[in-house]
Amino acid sequence: MADDPPPDISQCATYEDVLLSLNALRSESRLVTSQMVALRESQTAPLSFLLQRLDILGASLGTPQQTARGISKMISDASFVASRISQKVRQLDKEQSRVKQALDYVSKTQELKSCIIGIHDATQIRDWESVAQHINRASKLPPELVTGRFAEVMVPTEENPESPAQALETATETFRALFLREFESAAKAKDVENITRFFKLFPLIGKEKEGLDVYARFVCTIIASQSRQVMNSKVDGPLFFGLAMSRLFENIATIVDQHSPIVERYYGRGRMQRVMETVQLEADTQGGIIVDTYFDDRNINRRLSDLKSYAFNFLVQSFMPTGLGISNGMRKASPAPSENSGINVQDVDTLMNECGFIVGRWSLYCKFLAIKWASQEPSLVENENEHEKVPTVALKIPPILPGSKLYQKMNSRVAPAFEAMATFFFRRSVEKAFQLDEPPSLIRLPLEPLPGSPLITSAIDDVMYVLNAVLERTVSTGHCHLIRNVLGSIRRVLESDLVGMIQRKMRDETYPRLPGPVSGNGHQPPPPQDKVNGFLLLLNNLDVATQYIERIITTVVASCGDGEVVSVLPFGDEHAQVITSLKALSSSFESRVKELLHDGVQVIFVQVVKPRLRPLLSEAFKDATYLTQGSSGGEDPEDMLSQQQADLVRLRFAYGWDALMYPIRKILTETNYSRLLSVTSEQLSAQLERRVWGMNGSVNELGAIQLERDVAGIISHVSQGKWYFLREKFVRVAQLVMVLGLDEQELEAGGIEWVLTEEERRRAATIRVDGMQ
């Protein structure tokens, strides 16, 4: 077909196919040629115009091209000249630098020679300051210059033939020995002027360590001399060794504080630490002497052995059950432990006071050293008010202390001795307080106990006074580990001995047991009044002890400071540890006592109050009727009598309630009485509720109003004044009697937050009857 494309040349199989493909290619070639000719003829004129413009532009660029070539040649010539000039300038600078180096080298060599000559001349006239200055100037010269060949040739003279390095070394060693001798001579003569004079010369000759060491030894001689003077002038007194230790630390603190500026001025900041290291070694020696003498002179080891072997017979026997044959009379008749133990508690108190004084001064000394040591560290700020350097970070124990002998001796001997004495003293005080325990007078008591004078036995006041003194003395030591150990011991004594003794008395001596079976008239005879009063006083002891301990701990916590540098415990987290231990002591004692108080209040309620509640309510509601009829006009005498007796239930209850509770109220603390009232109100509410439920068919509309008034009067009397919160205990019975006075529409009206269930409200509505029965 004519429209079919010609066959591909590579696909041709016959001659005709080849001819067809060739004819197609020729036709296509003629077509392309004609198109290109047409295109060339259409673009010839514009292309010719553009070529002409290009020729014109090329002609106009000839002049700039020639100018550019001239400028390039000129710049090339200038660059060559500048390169030659720059090379000569660099060479000149190099030569000038070498000349300057040579001049500086020669100048320094002359300086070296001048120093060596100056050393020789100053030595002749014994001008040690000039000698030190010349040595100091020479020491600042480069070492390679001093040992260089040029200096070895130019510096030696006839008077000083040695090489410069050898001459300086000889002079330094010679004058080091000379200054040491002169300083020691001045120290022996106590010539302060010459001491200062030679002390400031050591750093000039490069012997800072020797100067600091000899200065530290001089300071140590002063400390040792003053300490020996104090120990040799021994005066019998309860705080002699504590004052001796305090005097030692005060002398060290004064010396370090006053001499730090001198050392820092001549030797630089931080150099005082080396002096403090040597001073601490002397403090170890002198402090160790004081501690050892204290232990020997006071027979501390023997006394501690006696304290550990003390048996606390009174406490131990008091905790023994009466079934073992030890009666209360035998307990009271047994001799006081102090009579056969050979331990004088006052002596223990005196020794503990002195021991605590020593530990407290040691802690204060450690704090002082820490502040001074930290002030030598680079991380400092300037105090604008006092113009002194203070550490910017929390205090840390300086490294010179943990390895010191006095530090170890304080931790291994003095602190454990104080702990043992404090523990014994407090426990023995608890024992003695109960041996001498006396109840308060219960004659002519006011209706309400005075808030500031709770009725407690004398033992609580005695124990709390000793506790406050021991805690204050212990915390004042500033020794974290010691404080926490003593707090642990005090905690055990309080919870086991103090609380245990009161618990044992409550169980064995004052438990208000009912005396016998119910009498013929149906009334249970009350427990003996002396037993009840004794039990109430012991409850007061527990409650007041908790309050006292809380106040004591709060005061002691405040005395510990704010945890920073001003704190009694400024190191690390020691402050937080002690505060936590103090608060744990109070909270642990409170939780231990709270459980016992709960049990004790239950005992009073069950044995004293509960047996009289039912008769009290029976007497109050005696002859009370709630099937009443209102007057219809005239005044019926019977109605008038009913109005006069309208408050009779409340008055009877108030009389019986006051007779029951006022004797208890006069003795119990407000907290304990609140506990007892809470338990009693719950039981009273339950009994009132049972009585109302039992009035089925005995209450009419007017009687319901009177019953609600009587119950409200009872609730009001129980919860009057500060006991208003007890009304919550009577919500059920109050709603119960209220339901009796409501009709069906009022009952379903809503708007009341009921505690009674719907079934109970329906049941309560059936109690009331309409009309007289």
PDB file of C-alpha atoms in Angstrom, residues 28-297:
ATOM      1  CA  GLU A  28      13.641  12.101   2.591  1.00  0.00           C
ATOM      2  CA  SER A  29      17.080  13.531   1.776  1.00  0.00           C
ATOM      3  CA  ARG A  30      15.644  15.854  -0.903  1.00  0.00           C
ATOM      4  CA  LEU A  31      12.999  17.034   1.551  1.00  0.00           C
ATOM      5  CA  VAL A  32      15.551  17.827   4.287  1.00  0.00           C
ATOM      6  CA  THR A  33      17.821  19.625   1.778  1.00  0.00           C
ATOM      7  CA  SER A  34      15.019  21.825   0.572  1.00  0.00           C
ATOM      8  CA  GLN A  35      14.084  22.712   4.160  1.00  0.00           C
ATOM      9  CA  MET A  36      17.680  23.649   5.050  1.00  0.00           C
ATOM     10  CA  VAL A  37      18.004  25.829   1.913  1.00  0.00           C
ATOM     11  CA  ALA A  38      14.774  27.598   2.799  1.00  0.00           C
ATOM     12  CA  LEU A  39      15.978  28.143   6.351  1.00  0.00           C
ATOM     13  CA  ARG A  40      19.365  29.514   5.217  1.00  0.00           C
ATOM     14  CA  GLU A  41      17.746  31.920   2.781  1.00  0.00           C
ATOM     15  CA  SER A  42      15.346  33.186   5.490  1.00  0.00           C
ATOM     16  CA  GLN A  43      18.261  33.860   8.002  1.00  0.00           C
ATOM     17  CA  THR A  44      20.884  35.314   5.688  1.00  0.00           C
ATOM     18  CA  ALA A  45      20.054  39.002   6.148  1.00  0.00           C
ATOM     19  CA  PRO A  46      19.971  39.091   9.992  1.00  0.00           C
ATOM     20  CA  LEU A  47      23.112  36.984  10.213  1.00  0.00           C
ATOM     21  CA  SER A  48      24.999  39.327   7.880  1.00  0.00           C
ATOM     22  CA  PHE A  49      23.935  42.300   9.999  1.00  0.00           C
ATOM     23  CA  LEU A  50      25.171  40.679  13.182  1.00  0.00           C
ATOM     24  CA  LEU A  51      28.509  39.763  11.601  1.00  0.00           C
ATOM     25  CA  GLN A  52      29.015  43.396  10.545  1.00  0.00           C
ATOM     26  CA  ARG A  53      28.322  44.639  14.078  1.00  0.00           C
ATOM     27  CA  LEU A  54      30.793  42.107  15.441  1.00  0.00           C
ATOM     28  CA  ASP A  55      33.504  43.419  13.094  1.00  0.00           C
ATOM     29  CA  ILE A  56      32.828  47.005  14.217  1.00  0.00           C
ATOM     30  CA  LEU A  57      33.061  45.994  17.910  1.00  0.00           C
ATOM     31  CA  GLY A  58      36.290  44.083  17.265  1.00  0.00           C
ATOM     32  CA  ALA A  59      37.815  47.178  15.695  1.00  0.00           C
ATOM     33  CA  SER A  60      36.817  49.334  18.695  1.00  0.00           C
ATOM     34  CA  LEU A  61      38.575  46.941  21.141  1.00  0.00           C
ATOM     35  CA  GLY A  62      42.002  47.440  19.661  1.00  0.00           C
ATOM     36  CA  THR A  63      42.852  50.584  21.669  1.00  0.00           C
ATOM     37  CA  PRO A  64      41.790  49.168  25.052  1.00  0.00           C
ATOM     38  CA  GLN A  65      43.781  46.041  24.287  1.00  0.00           C
ATOM     39  CA  GLN A  66      46.926  48.069  23.698  1.00  0.00           C
ATOM     40  CA  THR A  67      46.304  50.077  26.866  1.00  0.00           C
ATOM     41  CA  ALA A  68      45.829  46.880  28.877  1.00  0.00           C
ATOM     42  CA  ARG A  69      49.067  45.478  27.584  1.00  0.00           C
ATOM     43  CA  GLY A  70      50.879  48.640  28.661  1.00  0.00           C
ATOM     44  CA  ILE A  71      49.374  48.545  32.133  1.00  0.00           C
ATOM     45  CA  SER A  72      50.235  44.854  32.522  1.00  0.00           C
ATOM     46  CA  LYS A  73      53.864  45.535  31.650  1.00  0.00           C
ATOM     47  CA  MET A  74      53.991  48.445  34.094  1.00  0.00           C
ATOM     48  CA  ILE A  75      52.476  46.341  36.916  1.00  0.00           C
ATOM     49  CA  SER A  76      54.865  43.506  36.217  1.00  0.00           C
ATOM     50  CA  ASP A  77      57.844  45.872  36.531  1.00  0.00           C
ATOM     51  CA  ALA A  78      56.447  47.346  39.781  1.00  0.00           C
ATOM     52  CA  SER A  79      55.859  43.874  41.206  1.00  0.00           C
ATOM     53  CA  PHE A  80      59.427  42.908  40.548  1.00  0.00           C
ATOM     54  CA  VAL A  81      60.696  46.035  42.276  1.00  0.00           C
ATOM     55  CA  ALA A  82      58.338  45.538  45.254  1.00  0.00           C
ATOM     56  CA  SER A  83      59.464  41.930  45.626  1.00  0.00           C
ATOM     57  CA  ARG A  84      63.090  43.001  45.784  1.00  0.00           C
ATOM     58  CA  ILE A  85      62.273  45.740  48.321  1.00  0.00           C
ATOM     59  CA  SER A  86      60.215  43.327  50.480  1.00  0.00           C
ATOM     60  CA  GLN A  87      63.031  40.800  50.475  1.00  0.00           C
ATOM     61  CA  LYS A  88      65.525  43.432  51.587  1.00  0.00           C
ATOM     62  CA  VAL A  89      63.114  44.676  54.319  1.00  0.00           C
ATOM     63  CA  ARG A  90      62.661  41.159  55.658  1.00  0.00           C
ATOM     64  CA  GLN A  91      66.360  40.649  55.670  1.00  0.00           C
ATOM     65  CA  LEU A  92      66.788  43.947  57.474  1.00  0.00           C
ATOM     66  CA  ASP A  93      64.125  43.010  60.089  1.00  0.00           C
ATOM     67  CA  LYS A  94      65.815  39.695  60.644  1.00  0.00           C
ATOM     68  CA  GLU A  95      69.147  41.357  61.160  1.00  0.00           C
ATOM     69  CA  GLN A  96      67.563  43.915  63.471  1.00  0.00           C
ATOM     70  CA  SER A  97      65.859  41.133  65.487  1.00  0.00           C
ATOM     71  CA  ARG A  98      69.152  39.326  65.816  1.00  0.00           C
ATOM     72  CA  VAL A  99      70.782  42.528  66.954  1.00  0.00           C
ATOM     73  CA  LYS A 100      68.051  43.028  69.560  1.00  0.00           C
ATOM     74  CA  GLN A 101      68.408  39.440  70.747  1.00  0.00           C
ATOM     75  CA  ALA A 102      72.124  39.910  70.982  1.00  0.00           C
ATOM     76  CA  LEU A 103      71.702  43.173  72.871  1.00  0.00           C
ATOM     77  CA  ASP A 104      69.112  41.549  75.196  1.00  0.00           C
ATOM     78  CA  TYR A 105      71.405  38.575  75.715  1.00  0.00           C
ATOM     79  CA  VAL A 106      74.301  40.865  76.481  1.00  0.00           C
ATOM     80  CA  SER A 107      72.085  42.991  78.725  1.00  0.00           C
ATOM     81  CA  LYS A 108      70.882  39.975  80.664  1.00  0.00           C
ATOM     82  CA  THR A 109      74.446  38.712  80.883  1.00  0.00           C
ATOM     83  CA  GLN A 110      75.417  42.072  82.321  1.00  0.00           C
ATOM     84  CA  GLU A 111      72.439  41.780  84.693  1.00  0.00           C
ATOM     85  CA  LEU A 112      73.689  38.352  85.739  1.00  0.00           C
ATOM     86  CA  LYS A 113      77.151  39.676  86.277  1.00  0.00           C
ATOM     87  CA  SER A 114      75.746  42.636  88.199  1.00  0.00           C
ATOM     88  CA  CYS A 115      73.733  40.287  90.438  1.00  0.00           C
ATOM     89  CA  ILE A 116      76.744  38.109  91.209  1.00  0.00           C
ATOM     90  CA  ILE A 117      78.863  41.146  91.944  1.00  0.00           C
ATOM     91  CA  GLY A 118      76.004  42.593  94.026  1.00  0.00           C
ATOM     92  CA  ILE A 119      75.762  39.363  96.008  1.00  0.00           C
ATOM     93  CA  HIS A 120      79.465  39.553  96.760  1.00  0.00           C
ATOM     94  CA  ASP A 121      79.378  43.240  97.688  1.00  0.00           C
ATOM     95  CA  ALA A 122      76.204  42.911  99.838  1.00  0.00           C
ATOM     96  CA  THR A 123      77.731  39.941 101.617  1.00  0.00           C
ATOM     97  CA  GLN A 124      80.703  42.056 102.597  1.00  0.00           C
ATOM     98  CA  ILE A 125      78.457  44.562 104.358  1.00  0.00           C
ATOM     99  CA  ARG A 126      76.021  41.877 105.639  1.00  0.00           C
ATOM    100  CA  ASP A 127      73.091  43.385 103.785  1.00  0.00           C
ATOM    101  CA  TRP A 128      70.995  40.231 103.619  1.00  0.00           C
ATOM    102  CA  GLU A 129      68.022  41.920 102.009  1.00  0.00           C
ATOM    103  CA  SER A 130      70.191  43.063  99.086  1.00  0.00           C
ATOM    104  CA  VAL A 131      71.707  39.587  98.828  1.00  0.00           C
ATOM    105  CA  ALA A 132      68.237  38.065  98.593  1.00  0.00           C
ATOM    106  CA  GLN A 133      67.124  40.643  96.047  1.00  0.00           C
ATOM    107  CA  HIS A 134      70.171  39.948  93.830  1.00  0.00           C
ATOM    108  CA  ILE A 135      69.605  36.188  94.036  1.00  0.00           C
ATOM    109  CA  ASN A 136      65.939  36.713  93.213  1.00  0.00           C
ATOM    110  CA  ARG A 137      66.809  38.869  90.168  1.00  0.00           C
ATOM    111  CA  ALA A 138      69.317  36.293  88.950  1.00  0.00           C
ATOM    112  CA  SER A 139      66.803  33.461  89.403  1.00  0.00           C
ATOM    113  CA  LYS A 140      64.448  35.186  86.985  1.00  0.00           C
ATOM    114  CA  LEU A 141      67.023  35.072  84.147  1.00  0.00           C
ATOM    115  CA  PRO A 142      66.702  32.256  81.572  1.00  0.00           C
ATOM    116  CA  PRO A 143      68.506  29.096  82.744  1.00  0.00           C
ATOM    117  CA  GLU A 144      70.124  28.620  79.311  1.00  0.00           C
ATOM    118  CA  LEU A 145      71.731  32.046  79.641  1.00  0.00           C
ATOM    119  CA  VAL A 146      73.112  31.315  83.118  1.00  0.00           C
ATOM    120  CA  THR A 147      74.619  28.040  81.981  1.00  0.00           C
ATOM    121  CA  GLY A 148      75.581  29.355  78.512  1.00  0.00           C
ATOM    122  CA  ARG A 149      79.171  29.547  77.260  1.00  0.00           C
ATOM    123  CA  PHE A 150      79.039  33.327  76.775  1.00  0.00           C
ATOM    124  CA  ALA A 151      78.083  33.893  80.429  1.00  0.00           C
ATOM    125  CA  GLU A 152      80.782  31.483  81.616  1.00  0.00           C
ATOM    126  CA  VAL A 153      83.356  33.584  79.743  1.00  0.00           C
ATOM    127  CA  MET A 154      82.065  37.096  80.453  1.00  0.00           C
ATOM    128  CA  VAL A 155      80.661  36.921  84.001  1.00  0.00           C
ATOM    129  CA  PRO A 156      83.487  35.487  86.150  1.00  0.00           C
ATOM    130  CA  THR A 157      85.896  38.006  87.679  1.00  0.00           C
ATOM    131  CA  GLU A 158      88.965  37.798  89.829  1.00  0.00           C
ATOM    132  CA  GLU A 159      86.827  38.109  92.976  1.00  0.00           C
ATOM    133  CA  ASN A 160      84.244  35.614  91.638  1.00  0.00           C
ATOM    134  CA  PRO A 161      86.046  33.146  89.403  1.00  0.00           C
ATOM    135  CA  GLU A 162      83.270  30.528  89.545  1.00  0.00           C
ATOM    136  CA  SER A 163      80.847  30.000  86.702  1.00  0.00           C
ATOM    137  CA  PRO A 164      77.549  31.897  87.109  1.00  0.00           C
ATOM    138  CA  ALA A 165      75.456  28.758  87.684  1.00  0.00           C
ATOM    139  CA  GLN A 166      77.873  27.461  90.321  1.00  0.00           C
ATOM    140  CA  ALA A 167      78.138  30.869  91.962  1.00  0.00           C
ATOM    141  CA  LEU A 168      74.340  31.218  92.217  1.00  0.00           C
ATOM    142  CA  GLU A 169      73.904  27.693  93.532  1.00  0.00           C
ATOM    143  CA  THR A 170      76.618  28.221  96.144  1.00  0.00           C
ATOM    144  CA  ALA A 171      75.143  31.553  97.193  1.00  0.00           C
ATOM    145  CA  THR A 172      71.639  30.125  97.434  1.00  0.00           C
ATOM    146  CA  GLU A 173      72.691  27.221  99.644  1.00  0.00           C
ATOM    147  CA  THR A 174      74.951  29.396 101.752  1.00  0.00           C
ATOM    148  CA  PHE A 175      72.337  31.990 102.462  1.00  0.00           C
ATOM    149  CA  ARG A 176      69.623  29.370 102.948  1.00  0.00           C
ATOM    150  CA  ALA A 177      71.652  27.954 105.813  1.00  0.00           C
ATOM    151  CA  LEU A 178      72.453  31.457 107.052  1.00  0.00           C
ATOM    152  CA  PHE A 179      68.822  32.568 107.015  1.00  0.00           C
ATOM    153  CA  LEU A 180      67.795  29.366 108.801  1.00  0.00           C
ATOM    154  CA  ARG A 181      70.337  29.990 111.551  1.00  0.00           C
ATOM    155  CA  GLU A 182      69.372  33.620 111.904  1.00  0.00           C
ATOM    156  CA  PHE A 183      65.640  32.780 111.942  1.00  0.00           C
ATOM    157  CA  GLU A 184      66.109  30.117 114.604  1.00  0.00           C
ATOM    158  CA  SER A 185      68.236  32.473 116.670  1.00  0.00           C
ATOM    159  CA  ALA A 186      65.581  35.178 116.406  1.00  0.00           C
ATOM    160  CA  ALA A 187      62.907  32.613 117.298  1.00  0.00           C
ATOM    161  CA  LYS A 188      64.792  31.558 120.424  1.00  0.00           C
ATOM    162  CA  ALA A 189      65.264  35.189 121.397  1.00  0.00           C
ATOM    163  CA  LYS A 190      61.618  35.899 120.489  1.00  0.00           C
ATOM    164  CA  ASP A 191      62.830  38.757 118.311  1.00  0.00           C
ATOM    165  CA  VAL A 192      59.683  39.358 116.273  1.00  0.00           C
ATOM    166  CA  GLU A 193      61.366  41.947 114.036  1.00  0.00           C
ATOM    167  CA  ASN A 194      64.156  39.613 112.934  1.00  0.00           C
ATOM    168  CA  ILE A 195      61.744  36.690 112.657  1.00  0.00           C
ATOM    169  CA  THR A 196      59.703  38.638 110.135  1.00  0.00           C
ATOM    170  CA  ARG A 197      62.871  39.960 108.471  1.00  0.00           C
ATOM    171  CA  PHE A 198      64.349  36.557 107.685  1.00  0.00           C
ATOM    172  CA  PHE A 199      60.994  34.873 107.059  1.00  0.00           C
ATOM    173  CA  LYS A 200      60.293  37.088 104.067  1.00  0.00           C
ATOM    174  CA  LEU A 201      63.798  36.447 102.593  1.00  0.00           C
ATOM    175  CA  PHE A 202      63.287  32.719 101.932  1.00  0.00           C
ATOM    176  CA  PRO A 203      60.975  33.108  98.907  1.00  0.00           C
ATOM    177  CA  LEU A 204      63.425  35.599  97.372  1.00  0.00           C
ATOM    178  CA  ILE A 205      66.127  32.935  97.185  1.00  0.00           C
ATOM    179  CA  GLY A 206      63.696  30.265  95.951  1.00  0.00           C
ATOM    180  CA  LYS A 207      63.434  28.404  99.265  1.00  0.00           C
ATOM    181  CA  GLU A 208      59.725  28.802 100.000  1.00  0.00           C
ATOM    182  CA  LYS A 209      59.356  25.297 101.452  1.00  0.00           C
ATOM    183  CA  GLU A 210      62.270  25.766 103.840  1.00  0.00           C
ATOM    184  CA  GLY A 211      60.876  29.117 104.930  1.00  0.00           C
ATOM    185  CA  LEU A 212      57.405  27.771 105.483  1.00  0.00           C
ATOM    186  CA  ASP A 213      58.736  24.733 107.338  1.00  0.00           C
ATOM    187  CA  VAL A 214      60.943  26.714 109.697  1.00  0.00           C
ATOM    188  CA  TYR A 215      58.126  29.189 110.232  1.00  0.00           C
ATOM    189  CA  ALA A 216      55.730  26.344 110.987  1.00  0.00           C
ATOM    190  CA  ARG A 217      58.212  24.864 113.460  1.00  0.00           C
ATOM    191  CA  PHE A 218      58.478  28.248 115.127  1.00  0.00           C
ATOM    192  CA  VAL A 219      54.705  28.468 115.385  1.00  0.00           C
ATOM    193  CA  CYS A 220      54.570  24.925 116.767  1.00  0.00           C
ATOM    194  CA  THR A 221      57.036  25.834 119.511  1.00  0.00           C
ATOM    195  CA  ILE A 222      54.700  28.609 120.572  1.00  0.00           C
ATOM    196  CA  ILE A 223      51.719  26.233 120.557  1.00  0.00           C
ATOM    197  CA  ALA A 224      53.620  23.552 122.481  1.00  0.00           C
ATOM    198  CA  SER A 225      54.921  26.060 125.010  1.00  0.00           C
ATOM    199  CA  GLN A 226      51.482  27.478 125.705  1.00  0.00           C
ATOM    200  CA  SER A 227      49.949  24.012 125.944  1.00  0.00           C
ATOM    201  CA  ARG A 228      52.609  22.804 128.371  1.00  0.00           C
ATOM    202  CA  GLN A 229      52.123  25.938 130.421  1.00  0.00           C
ATOM    203  CA  VAL A 230      48.404  25.231 130.698  1.00  0.00           C
ATOM    204  CA  MET A 231      48.930  21.558 131.581  1.00  0.00           C
ATOM    205  CA  ASN A 232      51.643  22.333 134.142  1.00  0.00           C
ATOM    206  CA  SER A 233      49.442  24.857 135.900  1.00  0.00           C
ATOM    207  CA  LYS A 234      46.792  22.233 136.537  1.00  0.00           C
ATOM    208  CA  VAL A 235      43.928  23.389 138.706  1.00  0.00           C
ATOM    209  CA  ASP A 236      41.361  20.999 140.111  1.00  0.00           C
ATOM    210  CA  GLY A 237      38.128  21.718 138.352  1.00  0.00           C
ATOM    211  CA  PRO A 238      35.353  19.871 136.548  1.00  0.00           C
ATOM    212  CA  LEU A 239      36.280  21.377 133.165  1.00  0.00           C
ATOM    213  CA  PHE A 240      40.054  21.618 133.370  1.00  0.00           C
ATOM    214  CA  PHE A 241      40.831  19.301 130.451  1.00  0.00           C
ATOM    215  CA  GLY A 242      38.036  20.774 128.387  1.00  0.00           C
ATOM    216  CA  LEU A 243      39.406  24.256 128.977  1.00  0.00           C
ATOM    217  CA  ALA A 244      42.937  23.031 128.215  1.00  0.00           C
ATOM    218  CA  MET A 245      41.760  21.602 124.894  1.00  0.00           C
ATOM    219  CA  SER A 246      39.831  24.788 124.205  1.00  0.00           C
ATOM    220  CA  ARG A 247      42.899  26.894 124.986  1.00  0.00           C
ATOM    221  CA  LEU A 248      45.005  24.759 122.610  1.00  0.00           C
ATOM    222  CA  PHE A 249      42.565  25.182 119.731  1.00  0.00           C
ATOM    223  CA  GLU A 250      42.123  28.883 120.448  1.00  0.00           C
ATOM    224  CA  ASN A 251      45.886  29.415 120.323  1.00  0.00           C
ATOM    225  CA  ILE A 252      46.125  27.547 117.018  1.00  0.00           C
ATOM    226  CA  ALA A 253      43.183  29.465 115.569  1.00  0.00           C
ATOM    227  CA  THR A 254      44.643  32.797 116.669  1.00  0.00           C
ATOM    228  CA  ILE A 255      48.054  32.012 115.209  1.00  0.00           C
ATOM    229  CA  VAL A 256      46.661  30.724 111.917  1.00  0.00           C
ATOM    230  CA  ASP A 257      44.265  33.637 111.621  1.00  0.00           C
ATOM    231  CA  GLN A 258      46.869  36.304 112.397  1.00  0.00           C
ATOM    232  CA  HIS A 259      49.732  34.788 110.402  1.00  0.00           C
ATOM    233  CA  SER A 260      47.797  33.904 107.251  1.00  0.00           C
ATOM    234  CA  PRO A 261      48.045  37.454 105.829  1.00  0.00           C
ATOM    235  CA  ILE A 262      51.828  37.484 106.416  1.00  0.00           C
ATOM    236  CA  VAL A 263      52.348  34.166 104.655  1.00  0.00           C
ATOM    237  CA  GLU A 264      50.063  35.152 101.811  1.00  0.00           C
ATOM    238  CA  ARG A 265      51.820  38.495 101.366  1.00  0.00           C
ATOM    239  CA  TYR A 266      55.344  37.097 101.042  1.00  0.00           C
ATOM    240  CA  TYR A 267      54.701  33.599  99.748  1.00  0.00           C
ATOM    241  CA  GLY A 268      51.428  33.841  97.850  1.00  0.00           C
ATOM    242  CA  ARG A 269      47.937  32.484  98.409  1.00  0.00           C
ATOM    243  CA  GLY A 270      47.656  28.794  99.198  1.00  0.00           C
ATOM    244  CA  ARG A 271      51.062  28.555 100.891  1.00  0.00           C
ATOM    245  CA  MET A 272      49.459  28.716 104.336  1.00  0.00           C
ATOM    246  CA  GLN A 273      48.199  25.183 103.788  1.00  0.00           C
ATOM    247  CA  ARG A 274      51.733  23.841 104.201  1.00  0.00           C
ATOM    248  CA  VAL A 275      52.048  25.658 107.529  1.00  0.00           C
ATOM    249  CA  MET A 276      48.660  24.296 108.608  1.00  0.00           C
ATOM    250  CA  GLU A 277      49.827  20.751 107.878  1.00  0.00           C
ATOM    251  CA  THR A 278      52.742  21.142 110.289  1.00  0.00           C
ATOM    252  CA  VAL A 279      50.570  22.923 112.845  1.00  0.00           C
ATOM    253  CA  GLN A 280      48.112  20.017 112.726  1.00  0.00           C
ATOM    254  CA  LEU A 281      50.913  17.598 113.549  1.00  0.00           C
ATOM    255  CA  GLU A 282      51.662  19.658 116.654  1.00  0.00           C
ATOM    256  CA  ALA A 283      47.945  19.789 117.450  1.00  0.00           C
ATOM    257  CA  ASP A 284      47.901  15.983 117.236  1.00  0.00           C
ATOM    258  CA  THR A 285      50.729  15.793 119.736  1.00  0.00           C
ATOM    259  CA  GLN A 286      49.463  18.331 122.251  1.00  0.00           C
ATOM    260  CA  GLY A 287      45.829  17.324 121.880  1.00  0.00           C
ATOM    261  CA  GLY A 288      46.761  13.680 122.266  1.00  0.00           C
ATOM    262  CA  ILE A 289      48.584  14.498 125.491  1.00  0.00           C
ATOM    263  CA  ILE A 290      45.509  16.274 126.841  1.00  0.00           C
ATOM    264  CA  VAL A 291      43.185  13.403 125.874  1.00  0.00           C
ATOM    265  CA  ASP A 292      45.472  10.732 127.334  1.00  0.00           C
ATOM    266  CA  THR A 293      45.942  12.721 130.532  1.00  0.00           C
ATOM    267  CA  TYR A 294      42.180  13.245 130.745  1.00  0.00           C
ATOM    268  CA  PHE A 295      41.515   9.519 130.471  1.00  0.00           C
ATOM    269  CA  ASP A 296      44.223   8.675 133.011  1.00  0.00           C
ATOM    270  CA  ASP A 297      43.491  11.422 135.505  1.00  0.00           C
TER     271      ASP A 297
END
